[in-house]
Coordinates of C-alpha atoms in Angstrom, one line a residue:
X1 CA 0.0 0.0 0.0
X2 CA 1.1 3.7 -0.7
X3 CA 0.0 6.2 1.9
X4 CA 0.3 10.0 1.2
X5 CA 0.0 12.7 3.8
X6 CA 1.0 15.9 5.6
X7 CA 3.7 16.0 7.8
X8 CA 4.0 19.3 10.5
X9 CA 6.8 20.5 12.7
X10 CA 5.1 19.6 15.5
X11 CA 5.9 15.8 14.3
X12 CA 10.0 16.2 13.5
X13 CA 12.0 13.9 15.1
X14 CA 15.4 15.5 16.5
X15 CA 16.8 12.5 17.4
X16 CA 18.8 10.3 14.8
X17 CA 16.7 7.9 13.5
X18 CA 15.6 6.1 10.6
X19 CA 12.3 4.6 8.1
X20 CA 12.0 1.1 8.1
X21 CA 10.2 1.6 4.6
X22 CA 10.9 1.2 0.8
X23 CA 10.3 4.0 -0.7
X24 CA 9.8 7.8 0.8
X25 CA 9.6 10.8 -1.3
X26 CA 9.1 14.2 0.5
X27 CA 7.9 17.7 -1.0
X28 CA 8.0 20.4 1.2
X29 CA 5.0 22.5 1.0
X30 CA 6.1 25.8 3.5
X31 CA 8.6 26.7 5.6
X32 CA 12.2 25.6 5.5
X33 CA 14.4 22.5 7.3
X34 CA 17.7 21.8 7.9
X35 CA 18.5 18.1 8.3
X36 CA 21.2 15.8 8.6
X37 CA 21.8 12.6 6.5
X38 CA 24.6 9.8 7.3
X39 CA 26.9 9.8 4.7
X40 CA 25.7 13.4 3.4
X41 CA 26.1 15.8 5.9
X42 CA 23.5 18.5 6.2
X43 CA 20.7 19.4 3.7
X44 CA 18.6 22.6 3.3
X45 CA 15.3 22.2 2.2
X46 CA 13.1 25.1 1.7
X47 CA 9.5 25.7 0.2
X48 CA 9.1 24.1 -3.4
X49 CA 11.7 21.7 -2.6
X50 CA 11.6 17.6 -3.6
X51 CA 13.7 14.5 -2.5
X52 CA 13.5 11.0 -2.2
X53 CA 15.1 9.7 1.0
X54 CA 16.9 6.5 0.7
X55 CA 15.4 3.7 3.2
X56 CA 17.1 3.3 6.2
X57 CA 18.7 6.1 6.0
X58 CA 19.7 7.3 9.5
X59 CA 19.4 11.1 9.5
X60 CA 17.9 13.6 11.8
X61 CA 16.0 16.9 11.6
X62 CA 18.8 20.0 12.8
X63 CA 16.7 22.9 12.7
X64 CA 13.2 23.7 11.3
X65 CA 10.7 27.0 10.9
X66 CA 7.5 27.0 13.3
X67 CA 5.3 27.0 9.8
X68 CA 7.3 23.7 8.3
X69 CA 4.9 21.1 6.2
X70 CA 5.7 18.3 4.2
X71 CA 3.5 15.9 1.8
X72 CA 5.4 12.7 2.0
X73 CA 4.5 9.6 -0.2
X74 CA 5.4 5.9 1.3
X75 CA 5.5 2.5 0.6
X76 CA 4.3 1.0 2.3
X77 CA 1.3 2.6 4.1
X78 CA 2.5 1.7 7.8
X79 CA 6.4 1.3 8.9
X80 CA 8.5 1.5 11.7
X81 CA 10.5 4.3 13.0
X82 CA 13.6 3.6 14.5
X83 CA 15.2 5.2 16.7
X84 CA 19.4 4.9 16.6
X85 CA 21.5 5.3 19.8
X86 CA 23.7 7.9 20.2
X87 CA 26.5 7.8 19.2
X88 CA 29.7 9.5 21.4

């Protein structure tokens, strides 16, 4: 199953953590993010902008604006989020 919704601030994970899923593609609707992937270092997203996050990619939301929304498209429907320990 595909599921397609709204993502707000008010559900951003800080902590590093990752999708157990196959397939995530992300469109940010308002506002701006700036989050960090393993292996890519930090990304700045802003309104208008599209990605498709790897699975299992451990990464973790940095900063974001009060008024940040996403549409995000998965597969499938219902995953796991996992969160990673930390790492010192």
């Amino acid at each position: 199953e595909i599921s397609l919704g709204l993502v707000g601030s008010e559900m951003c994970i800080r902590d590093s953590h990752y999708h157990d899923l196959e397939f995530q593609m992300v469109y940010c609707l308002k506002g701006s993010s700036t989050v960090y992937f393993e292996g890519h270092g930090e990304q700045h997203f802003e309104e208008g902008d599209c990605w498709v996050q790897p699975p299992c990619i451990k990464h973790n939301v940095l900063d974001y604006s009060e008024d940040y929304l996403l549409m995000e498209m998965t597969i499938p429907a219902e995953y796991e989020t996992v969160q990673c320990a930390d790492e010192d």
